[in-house]
Amino acid sequence: MLRRVLCFIDAEPPSTKMLDFFSLTKRISVNLGGDPPVLVLARLPFGMSKSVVAGVRNMVRQHDLLFERLEVAKAMRAFICHRMSSGEELRAKLEWVESDLAVAQKAAVEGAEALKLAEGEKELIRIKVDKLRKEMDNMYFFDYHCCMKKNGITQDIPSLTSNDDDEVRGGPS
């Protein structure tokens, strides 16, 4: 769209002088008289009507270019306003994401601390379980020996009573 508008391609400012539009005209001043003198200036063509038509066409083209420039300026203004508002939206989203990131980092740090505490407690519990297991084994062993003494058992292997005492004591014959 910008390439169609000549002001964005050619850096020449548009002409505002009437002589540029009507180069083949002559300026004539007419004094109408009166107490304060009234002067009328008119531009009349020197030659053919083609020069007048060309001048009018040039004015129409300048008019069209002016309105195209205005349309481009409006479009650029709308684009810039939209980009500025989207920039504010992006800035707001960035702040929101940064706050979420800070919360997530804080949660991760707290989770790591909780994990360390849980691992420490787990180790303490494991040590306590091992200690209790040893105490239980000692108690069972102690109860086992008490039971053996009470029942008159002198060896860890109980003796089996059988009818063939000789075979068992002497082994197979």
Tab-separated table of C-alpha atoms in Angstrom:
chain	number	residue	atom	x	y	z
A	1	MET	CA	0.000	0.000	0.000
A	2	LEU	CA	2.892	2.368	0.736
A	3	ARG	CA	4.482	1.799	-2.650
A	4	ARG	CA	1.439	3.223	-4.419
A	5	VAL	CA	1.776	6.527	-2.567
A	6	LEU	CA	4.506	8.587	-4.176
A	7	CYS	CA	5.346	10.561	-1.039
A	8	PHE	CA	6.782	7.400	0.507
A	9	ILE	CA	8.891	6.712	-2.593
A	10	ASP	CA	9.847	10.232	-3.718
A	11	ALA	CA	10.945	12.567	-0.982
A	12	GLU	CA	9.667	15.712	-2.731
A	13	PRO	CA	7.083	17.662	-0.754
A	14	PRO	CA	3.856	18.408	-2.608
A	15	SER	CA	3.576	21.786	-4.214
A	16	THR	CA	1.369	24.430	-2.616
A	17	LYS	CA	1.965	27.190	-5.169
A	18	MET	CA	-0.742	27.859	-7.701
A	19	LEU	CA	1.863	28.681	-10.348
A	20	ASP	CA	3.074	25.084	-10.150
A	21	PHE	CA	-0.411	23.845	-10.954
A	22	PHE	CA	-1.078	26.416	-13.659
A	23	SER	CA	2.289	27.162	-15.133
A	24	LEU	CA	0.850	28.456	-18.381
A	25	THR	CA	-1.417	31.093	-16.893
A	26	LYS	CA	-1.047	34.805	-16.538
A	27	ARG	CA	-1.942	36.756	-13.475
A	28	ILE	CA	-4.164	39.756	-14.167
A	29	SER	CA	-5.238	42.222	-11.541
A	30	VAL	CA	-8.392	44.282	-12.089
A	31	ASN	CA	-9.152	47.384	-10.085
A	32	LEU	CA	-12.896	47.625	-9.526
A	33	GLY	CA	-12.604	50.973	-7.894
A	34	GLY	CA	-14.435	52.022	-4.773
A	35	ASP	CA	-13.532	53.957	-1.689
A	36	PRO	CA	-11.192	51.322	-0.532
A	37	PRO	CA	-9.819	50.059	-3.826
A	38	VAL	CA	-10.996	46.549	-4.685
A	39	LEU	CA	-8.548	44.460	-6.664
A	40	VAL	CA	-9.429	41.129	-8.263
A	41	LEU	CA	-6.726	38.742	-9.349
A	42	ALA	CA	-7.503	36.231	-12.042
A	43	ARG	CA	-5.439	33.572	-13.781
A	44	LEU	CA	-6.142	33.087	-17.387
A	45	PRO	CA	-4.497	30.559	-19.700
A	46	PHE	CA	-2.132	31.762	-22.354
A	47	GLY	CA	-2.847	29.076	-24.841
A	48	MET	CA	-4.892	26.002	-25.366
A	49	SER	CA	-7.485	24.456	-23.136
A	50	LYS	CA	-5.246	21.367	-22.827
A	51	SER	CA	-3.020	23.225	-20.417
A	52	VAL	CA	-6.022	24.075	-18.228
A	53	VAL	CA	-7.210	20.462	-18.333
A	54	ALA	CA	-3.711	19.235	-17.482
A	55	GLY	CA	-3.585	21.645	-14.546
A	56	VAL	CA	-6.969	20.464	-13.281
A	57	ARG	CA	-5.902	16.833	-13.663
A	58	ASN	CA	-2.751	17.616	-11.725
A	59	MET	CA	-4.854	19.156	-8.955
A	60	VAL	CA	-7.115	16.078	-8.907
A	61	ARG	CA	-4.071	13.819	-8.729
A	62	GLN	CA	-2.645	15.916	-5.888
A	63	HIS	CA	-6.032	15.701	-4.166
A	64	ASP	CA	-6.089	11.892	-4.547
A	65	LEU	CA	-2.509	11.601	-3.301
A	66	LEU	CA	-3.361	13.750	-0.310
A	67	PHE	CA	-6.284	11.498	0.606
A	68	GLU	CA	-4.180	8.368	0.062
A	69	ARG	CA	-1.588	9.851	2.403
A	70	LEU	CA	-4.296	10.521	4.938
A	71	GLU	CA	-5.531	6.923	4.631
A	72	VAL	CA	-1.988	5.631	5.053
A	73	ALA	CA	-1.467	7.903	8.046
A	74	LYS	CA	-4.723	6.642	9.597
A	75	ALA	CA	-3.720	3.031	8.929
A	76	MET	CA	-0.283	3.653	10.427
A	77	ARG	CA	-1.827	5.345	13.460
A	78	ALA	CA	-4.207	2.407	13.947
A	79	PHE	CA	-1.332	-0.054	13.510
A	80	ILE	CA	0.865	1.798	15.989
A	81	CYS	CA	-1.978	2.083	18.511
A	82	HIS	CA	-2.711	-1.627	18.116
A	83	ARG	CA	0.962	-2.517	18.503
A	84	MET	CA	1.239	-0.304	21.557
A	85	SER	CA	-1.806	-1.923	23.143
A	86	SER	CA	-0.543	-5.395	22.229
A	87	GLY	CA	2.810	-4.391	23.697
A	88	GLU	CA	1.047	-3.519	26.935
A	89	GLU	CA	-0.757	-6.863	26.783
A	90	LEU	CA	2.575	-8.620	26.221
A	91	ARG	CA	4.106	-6.685	29.099
A	92	ALA	CA	1.208	-7.711	31.352
A	93	LYS	CA	1.549	-11.351	30.235
A	94	LEU	CA	5.307	-11.187	30.877
A	95	GLU	CA	4.742	-9.871	34.397
A	96	TRP	CA	2.129	-12.601	35.011
A	97	VAL	CA	4.481	-15.317	33.739
A	98	GLU	CA	7.350	-13.936	35.821
A	99	SER	CA	5.169	-13.990	38.943
A	100	ASP	CA	4.130	-17.583	38.156
A	101	LEU	CA	7.790	-18.474	37.666
A	102	ALA	CA	8.684	-16.941	41.027
A	103	VAL	CA	5.889	-18.924	42.704
A	104	ALA	CA	7.032	-22.124	40.970
A	105	GLN	CA	10.660	-21.535	41.995
A	106	LYS	CA	9.576	-20.901	45.581
A	107	ALA	CA	7.497	-24.101	45.534
A	108	ALA	CA	10.465	-26.035	44.118
A	109	VAL	CA	12.761	-24.732	46.872
A	110	GLU	CA	10.182	-25.569	49.536
A	111	GLY	CA	9.699	-29.015	47.988
A	112	ALA	CA	13.452	-29.640	48.022
A	113	GLU	CA	13.638	-28.603	51.676
A	114	ALA	CA	10.678	-30.849	52.531
A	115	LEU	CA	12.348	-33.721	50.655
A	116	LYS	CA	15.571	-33.239	52.635
A	117	LEU	CA	13.605	-33.223	55.894
A	118	ALA	CA	11.696	-36.351	54.851
A	119	GLU	CA	14.934	-38.126	53.920
A	120	GLY	CA	16.441	-37.182	57.294
A	121	GLU	CA	13.363	-38.461	59.107
A	122	LYS	CA	13.443	-41.623	56.999
A	123	GLU	CA	17.068	-42.233	57.999
A	124	LEU	CA	16.240	-41.678	61.679
A	125	ILE	CA	13.301	-44.081	61.426
A	126	ARG	CA	15.469	-46.676	59.672
A	127	ILE	CA	18.086	-46.421	62.428
A	128	LYS	CA	15.379	-46.718	65.069
A	129	VAL	CA	13.867	-49.769	63.300
A	130	ASP	CA	17.290	-51.440	63.109
A	131	LYS	CA	17.839	-50.784	66.811
A	132	LEU	CA	14.409	-52.159	67.711
A	133	ARG	CA	14.970	-55.195	65.491
A	134	LYS	CA	18.252	-55.957	67.317
A	135	GLU	CA	16.532	-55.546	70.664
A	136	MET	CA	13.752	-57.877	69.534
A	137	ASP	CA	16.258	-60.466	68.315
A	138	ASN	CA	18.102	-60.248	71.643
A	139	MET	CA	14.857	-60.620	73.542
A	140	TYR	CA	13.815	-63.633	71.449
A	141	PHE	CA	17.231	-65.236	71.911
A	142	PHE	CA	17.060	-64.532	75.648
A	143	ASP	CA	13.548	-66.012	75.865
A	144	TYR	CA	14.689	-69.027	73.853
A	145	HIS	CA	17.574	-69.718	76.280
A	146	CYS	CA	15.281	-69.228	79.277
A	147	CYS	CA	12.836	-71.665	77.761
A	148	MET	CA	15.648	-74.184	77.145
A	149	LYS	CA	16.910	-73.960	80.737
A	150	LYS	CA	13.420	-74.232	82.104
A	151	ASN	CA	12.698	-77.388	80.146
A	152	GLY	CA	16.088	-78.946	80.799
A	153	ILE	CA	17.368	-78.657	77.255
A	154	THR	CA	21.158	-78.510	77.261
A	155	GLN	CA	21.825	-78.397	73.552
A	156	ASP	CA	20.383	-76.242	70.801
A	157	ILE	CA	19.375	-79.375	68.887
A	158	PRO	CA	16.573	-81.157	70.645
A	159	SER	CA	17.016	-84.891	71.130
A	160	LEU	CA	14.388	-87.052	69.525
A	161	THR	CA	13.096	-89.970	71.477
A	162	SER	CA	12.787	-93.149	69.551
A	163	ASN	CA	12.389	-96.826	70.177
A	164	ASP	CA	15.705	-97.542	68.571
A	165	ASP	CA	18.046	-95.656	70.915
A	166	ASP	CA	20.965	-97.771	69.865
A	167	GLU	CA	20.580	-97.030	66.225
A	168	VAL	CA	20.454	-93.319	66.678
A	169	ARG	CA	23.384	-93.119	69.092
A	170	GLY	CA	25.683	-95.403	67.292
A	171	GLY	CA	24.621	-94.479	63.842
A	172	PRO	CA	23.587	-96.895	61.166
A	173	SER	CA	24.840	-100.453	61.645
